[in-house]
Tab-separated table of C-alpha atoms in Angstrom:
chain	number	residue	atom	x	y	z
A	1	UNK	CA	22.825	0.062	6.668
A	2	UNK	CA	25.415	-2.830	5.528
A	3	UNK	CA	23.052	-5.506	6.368
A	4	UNK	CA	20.064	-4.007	4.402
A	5	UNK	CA	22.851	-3.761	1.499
A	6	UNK	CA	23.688	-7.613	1.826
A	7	UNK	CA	20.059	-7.741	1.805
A	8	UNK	CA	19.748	-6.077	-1.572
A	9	UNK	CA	22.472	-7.751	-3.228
A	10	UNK	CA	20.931	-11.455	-1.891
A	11	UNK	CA	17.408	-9.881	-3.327
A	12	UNK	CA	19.105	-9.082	-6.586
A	13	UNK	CA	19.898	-12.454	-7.357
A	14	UNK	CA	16.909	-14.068	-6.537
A	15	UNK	CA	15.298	-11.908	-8.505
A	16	UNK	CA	17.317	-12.426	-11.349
A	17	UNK	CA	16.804	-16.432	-10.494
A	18	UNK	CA	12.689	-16.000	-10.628
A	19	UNK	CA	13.318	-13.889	-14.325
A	20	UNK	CA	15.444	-17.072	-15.479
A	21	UNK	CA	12.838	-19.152	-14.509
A	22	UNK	CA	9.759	-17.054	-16.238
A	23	UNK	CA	12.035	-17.014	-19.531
A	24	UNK	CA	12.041	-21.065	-19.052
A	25	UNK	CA	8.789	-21.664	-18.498
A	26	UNK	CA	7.984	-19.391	-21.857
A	27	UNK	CA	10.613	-21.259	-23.772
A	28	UNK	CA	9.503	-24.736	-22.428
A	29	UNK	CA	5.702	-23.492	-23.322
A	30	UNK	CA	6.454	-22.679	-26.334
A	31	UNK	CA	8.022	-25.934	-27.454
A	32	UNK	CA	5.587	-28.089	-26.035
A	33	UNK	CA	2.963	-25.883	-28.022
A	34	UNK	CA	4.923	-26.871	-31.035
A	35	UNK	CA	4.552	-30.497	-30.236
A	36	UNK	CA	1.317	-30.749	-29.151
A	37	UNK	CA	-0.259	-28.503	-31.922
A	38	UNK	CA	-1.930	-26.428	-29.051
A	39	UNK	CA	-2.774	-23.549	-30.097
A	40	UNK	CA	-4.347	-22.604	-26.774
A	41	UNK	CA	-1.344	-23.075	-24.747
A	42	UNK	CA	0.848	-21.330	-27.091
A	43	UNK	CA	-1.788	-17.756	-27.024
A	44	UNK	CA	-1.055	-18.727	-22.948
A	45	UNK	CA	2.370	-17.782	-23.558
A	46	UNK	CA	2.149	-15.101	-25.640
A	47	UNK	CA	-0.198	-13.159	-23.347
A	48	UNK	CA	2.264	-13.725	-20.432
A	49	UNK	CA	4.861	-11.915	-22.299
A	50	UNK	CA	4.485	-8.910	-19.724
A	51	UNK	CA	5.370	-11.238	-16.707
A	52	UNK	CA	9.219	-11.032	-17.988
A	53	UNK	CA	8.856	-7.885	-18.713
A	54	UNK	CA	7.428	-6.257	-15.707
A	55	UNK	CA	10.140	-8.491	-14.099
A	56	UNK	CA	13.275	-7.030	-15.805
A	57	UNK	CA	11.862	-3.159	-14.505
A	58	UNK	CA	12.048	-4.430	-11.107
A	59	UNK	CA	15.565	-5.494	-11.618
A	60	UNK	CA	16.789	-2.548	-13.430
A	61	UNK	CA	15.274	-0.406	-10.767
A	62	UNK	CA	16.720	-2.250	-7.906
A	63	UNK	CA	19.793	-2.362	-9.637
A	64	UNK	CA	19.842	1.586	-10.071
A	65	UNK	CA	18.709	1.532	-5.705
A	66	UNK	CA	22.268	-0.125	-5.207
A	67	UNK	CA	24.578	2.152	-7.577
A	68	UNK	CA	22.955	4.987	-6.103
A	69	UNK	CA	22.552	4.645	-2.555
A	70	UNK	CA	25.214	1.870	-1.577
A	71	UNK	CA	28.086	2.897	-3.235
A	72	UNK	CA	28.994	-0.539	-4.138
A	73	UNK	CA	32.759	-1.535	-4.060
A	74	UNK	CA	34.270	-2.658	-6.475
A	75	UNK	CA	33.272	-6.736	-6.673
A	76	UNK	CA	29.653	-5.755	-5.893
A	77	UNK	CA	29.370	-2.854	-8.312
A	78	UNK	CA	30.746	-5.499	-11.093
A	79	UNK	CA	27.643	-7.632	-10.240
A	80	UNK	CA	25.073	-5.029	-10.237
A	81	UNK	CA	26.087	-3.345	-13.277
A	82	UNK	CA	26.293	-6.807	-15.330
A	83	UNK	CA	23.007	-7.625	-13.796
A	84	UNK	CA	21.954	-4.042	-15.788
A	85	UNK	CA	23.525	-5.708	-18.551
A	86	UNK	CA	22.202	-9.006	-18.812
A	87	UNK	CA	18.271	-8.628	-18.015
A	88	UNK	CA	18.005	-6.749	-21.379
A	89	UNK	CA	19.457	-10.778	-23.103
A	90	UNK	CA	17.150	-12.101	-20.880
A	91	UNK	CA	14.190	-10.209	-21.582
A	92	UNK	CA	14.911	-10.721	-25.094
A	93	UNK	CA	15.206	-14.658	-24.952
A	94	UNK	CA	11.046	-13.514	-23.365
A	95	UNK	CA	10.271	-11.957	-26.406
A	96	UNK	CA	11.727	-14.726	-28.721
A	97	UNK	CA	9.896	-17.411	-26.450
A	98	UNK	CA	6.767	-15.301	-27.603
A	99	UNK	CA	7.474	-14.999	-31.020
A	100	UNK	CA	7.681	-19.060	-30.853
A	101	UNK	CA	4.437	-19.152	-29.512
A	102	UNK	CA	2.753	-16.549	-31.726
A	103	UNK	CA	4.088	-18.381	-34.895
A	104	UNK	CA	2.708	-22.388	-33.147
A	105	UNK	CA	-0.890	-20.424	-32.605
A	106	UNK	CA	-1.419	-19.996	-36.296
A	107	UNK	CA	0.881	-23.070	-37.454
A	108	UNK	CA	-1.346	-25.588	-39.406
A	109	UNK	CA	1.583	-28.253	-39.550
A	110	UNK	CA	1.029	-32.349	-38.938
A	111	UNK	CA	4.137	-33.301	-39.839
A	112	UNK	CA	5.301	-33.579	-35.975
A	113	UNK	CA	8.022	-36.053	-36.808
A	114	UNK	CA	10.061	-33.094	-38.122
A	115	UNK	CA	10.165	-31.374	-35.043
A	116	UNK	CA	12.590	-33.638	-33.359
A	117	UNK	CA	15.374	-31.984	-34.680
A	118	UNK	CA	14.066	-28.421	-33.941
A	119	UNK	CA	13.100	-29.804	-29.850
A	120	UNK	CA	16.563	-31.218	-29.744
A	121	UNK	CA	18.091	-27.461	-30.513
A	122	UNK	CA	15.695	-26.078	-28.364
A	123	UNK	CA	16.869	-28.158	-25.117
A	124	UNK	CA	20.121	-27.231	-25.852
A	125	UNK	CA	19.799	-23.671	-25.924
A	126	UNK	CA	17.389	-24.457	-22.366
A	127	UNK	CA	20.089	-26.196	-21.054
A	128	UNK	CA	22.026	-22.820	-21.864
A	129	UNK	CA	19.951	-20.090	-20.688
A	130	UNK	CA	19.471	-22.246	-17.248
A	131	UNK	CA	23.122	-22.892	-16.949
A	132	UNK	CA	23.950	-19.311	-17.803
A	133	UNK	CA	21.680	-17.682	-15.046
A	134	UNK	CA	23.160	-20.179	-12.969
A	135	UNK	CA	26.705	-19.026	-13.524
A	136	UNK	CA	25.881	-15.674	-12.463
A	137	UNK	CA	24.285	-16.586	-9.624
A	138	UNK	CA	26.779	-18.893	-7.904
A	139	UNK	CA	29.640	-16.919	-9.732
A	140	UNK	CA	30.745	-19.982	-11.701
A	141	UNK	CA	32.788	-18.730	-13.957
A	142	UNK	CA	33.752	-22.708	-15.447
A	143	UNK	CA	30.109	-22.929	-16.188
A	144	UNK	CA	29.805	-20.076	-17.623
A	145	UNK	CA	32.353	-20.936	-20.308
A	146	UNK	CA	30.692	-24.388	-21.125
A	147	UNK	CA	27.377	-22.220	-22.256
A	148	UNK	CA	29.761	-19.915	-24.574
A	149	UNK	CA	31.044	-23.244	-26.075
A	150	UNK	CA	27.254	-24.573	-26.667
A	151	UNK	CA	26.494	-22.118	-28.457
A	152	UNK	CA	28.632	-23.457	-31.612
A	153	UNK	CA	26.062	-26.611	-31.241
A	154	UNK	CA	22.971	-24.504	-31.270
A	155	UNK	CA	24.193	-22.885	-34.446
A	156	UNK	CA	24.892	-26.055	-36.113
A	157	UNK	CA	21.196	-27.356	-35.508
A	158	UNK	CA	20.000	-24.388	-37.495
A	159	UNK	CA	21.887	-24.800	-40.443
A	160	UNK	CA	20.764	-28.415	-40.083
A	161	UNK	CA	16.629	-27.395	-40.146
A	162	UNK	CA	17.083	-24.828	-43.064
A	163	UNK	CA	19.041	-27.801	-44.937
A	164	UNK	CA	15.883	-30.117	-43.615
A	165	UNK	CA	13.402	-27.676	-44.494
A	166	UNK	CA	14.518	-26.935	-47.548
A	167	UNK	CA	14.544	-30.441	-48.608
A	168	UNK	CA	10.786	-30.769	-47.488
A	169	UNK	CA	10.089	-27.801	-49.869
A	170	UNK	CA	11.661	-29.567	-52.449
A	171	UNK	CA	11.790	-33.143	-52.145
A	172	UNK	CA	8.381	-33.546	-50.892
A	173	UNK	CA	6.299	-30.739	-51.762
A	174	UNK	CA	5.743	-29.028	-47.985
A	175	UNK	CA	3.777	-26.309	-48.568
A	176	UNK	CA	6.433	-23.204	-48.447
A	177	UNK	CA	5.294	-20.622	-46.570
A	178	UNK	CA	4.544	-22.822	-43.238
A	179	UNK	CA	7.976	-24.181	-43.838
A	180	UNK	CA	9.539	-20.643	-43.786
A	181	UNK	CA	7.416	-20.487	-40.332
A	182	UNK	CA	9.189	-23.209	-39.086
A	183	UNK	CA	12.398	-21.860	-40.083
A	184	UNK	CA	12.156	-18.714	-38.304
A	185	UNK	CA	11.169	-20.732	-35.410
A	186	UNK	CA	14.474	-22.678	-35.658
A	187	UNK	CA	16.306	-18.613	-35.782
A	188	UNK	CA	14.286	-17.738	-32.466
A	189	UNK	CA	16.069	-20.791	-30.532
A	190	UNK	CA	19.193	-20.220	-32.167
A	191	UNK	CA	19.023	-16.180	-30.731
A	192	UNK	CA	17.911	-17.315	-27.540
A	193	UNK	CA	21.191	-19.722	-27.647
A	194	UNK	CA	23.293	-16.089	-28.656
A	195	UNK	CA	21.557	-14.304	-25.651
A	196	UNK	CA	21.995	-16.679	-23.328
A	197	UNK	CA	25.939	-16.684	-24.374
A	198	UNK	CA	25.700	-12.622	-23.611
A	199	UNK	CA	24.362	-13.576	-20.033
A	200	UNK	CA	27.011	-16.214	-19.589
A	201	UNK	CA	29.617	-13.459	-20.632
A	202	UNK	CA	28.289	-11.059	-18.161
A	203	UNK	CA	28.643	-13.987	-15.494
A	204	UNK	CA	32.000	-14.300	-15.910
A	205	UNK	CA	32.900	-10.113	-16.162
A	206	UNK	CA	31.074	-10.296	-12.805
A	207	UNK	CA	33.728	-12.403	-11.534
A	208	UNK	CA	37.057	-11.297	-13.520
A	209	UNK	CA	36.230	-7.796	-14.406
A	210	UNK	CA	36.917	-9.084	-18.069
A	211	UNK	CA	34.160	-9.456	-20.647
A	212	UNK	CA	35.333	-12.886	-22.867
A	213	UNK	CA	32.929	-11.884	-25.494
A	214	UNK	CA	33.013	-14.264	-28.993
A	215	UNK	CA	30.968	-12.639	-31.355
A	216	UNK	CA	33.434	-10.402	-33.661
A	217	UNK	CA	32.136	-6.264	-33.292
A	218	UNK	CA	30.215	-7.034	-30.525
A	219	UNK	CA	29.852	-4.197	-27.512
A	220	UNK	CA	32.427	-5.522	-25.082
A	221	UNK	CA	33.224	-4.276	-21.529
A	222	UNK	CA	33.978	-0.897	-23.289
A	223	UNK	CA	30.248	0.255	-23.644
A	224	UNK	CA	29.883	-0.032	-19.755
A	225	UNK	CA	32.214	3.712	-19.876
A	226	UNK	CA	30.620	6.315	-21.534
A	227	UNK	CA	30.191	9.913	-20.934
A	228	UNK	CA	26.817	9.202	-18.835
A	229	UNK	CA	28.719	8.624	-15.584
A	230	UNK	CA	28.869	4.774	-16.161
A	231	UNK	CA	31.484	3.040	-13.956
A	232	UNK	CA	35.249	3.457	-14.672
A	233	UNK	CA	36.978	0.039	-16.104
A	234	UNK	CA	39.677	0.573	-13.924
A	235	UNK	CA	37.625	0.352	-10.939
A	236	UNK	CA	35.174	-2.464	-11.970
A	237	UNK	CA	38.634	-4.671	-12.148
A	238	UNK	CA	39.803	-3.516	-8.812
């Protein structure tokens, strides 16, 4: 019974490893859709949208298995129930990595030498989501606290594209509405940057028991005790 239990716990995480890399390889699509104006490969990635998702009900589910039937201690029942938590960020940096792609398949834009600055935000917050499933994995808490700190630098790329886009709007005419396009693609990267904090915040209450959370009125460690039987915060920091 304890070795199908390691089993589960060892399946959990590479399962959570495989839904990292399907959220990369949307974000990644998406981006090089933006570059290469292909249209094609950006509908590609919108369609596979269901690939995350169908991934994140296998987690949950397994997830639920452990609570249920293992009676995880108290270490183990940290890690499954921030694995709960942190499939709904990652499903969501999915969904953004879609949006991306949905905007690129209607974007009539030629201008490609003003997407350097929004591919240089978007390896960043890459570099972040990979790091940050990382973390969890290998229960590296250190790394997990360099994502939290990249996410200042993801936020300062988007206030440098509206400040760029804006001036293209005025300065040189850019026609407004695809410039509001790119805009919002500029907000999807900088969410995905947020979630991928929220993962890399679940990584280290895995570990610690504490949830280091930076975003002011934010649900903390708190909303993991409720009246619907969640676990106790007492025990989760045994």
């Amino acid at each position: 019974m304890r070795e199908h239990y390691k089993l589960q716990l060892k399946s959990l995480c590479d399962q959570i490893a495989q839904l990292g890399q399907f959220c990369d390889d949307s974000l990644v699509g998406a981006i090089n859709a933006l570059h290469d104006h292909d249209s094609e490969l950006a509908q590609r990635i919108y369609q596979a949208d269901y690939i995350v998702d169908q991934k994140e009900r296998e987690i949950e589910n397994l997830c639920l298995s452990i609570i249920l039937h293992q009676q995880p201690i108290a270490s183990d029942l940290r890690l499954v129930s921030a694995a709960l938590k942190l499939i709904t960020d990652m499903e969501r940096i999915g969904d953004q990595s879609c949006d991306i792609a949905e905007i690129v398949m209607h974007l009539d834009y030629a201008e490609s030498v003003h997407f350097k600055l929004i591919e240089d935000m978007a390896k960043v917050a890459r570099s972040m989501v990979q790091d940050a499933v990382e973390s969890f994995i290998n229960r590296d808490s250190a790394l997990a606290q360099s994502v939290i700190k990249r996410d200042d630098e993801v936020d300062a790329y988007l206030v440098q594209a509206r400040e760029l886009m804006a001036k293209l709007i005025v300065e040189h005419g850019h026609d407004a509405a695809t410039i509001v396009d790119m805009v919002m693609i500029a907000k999807y990267i900088e969410r995905i940057g947020d979630h991928a904090t929220n993962v890399a915040n679940w990584a280290i209450f895995s570990i610690t028991g504490a949830h280091p959370d930076k975003h002011p009125g934010a649900a903390g460690v708190e909303s993991m005790a409720d009246a619907n039987g969640q676990p106790d915060l007492a025990l989760l920091r045994a």
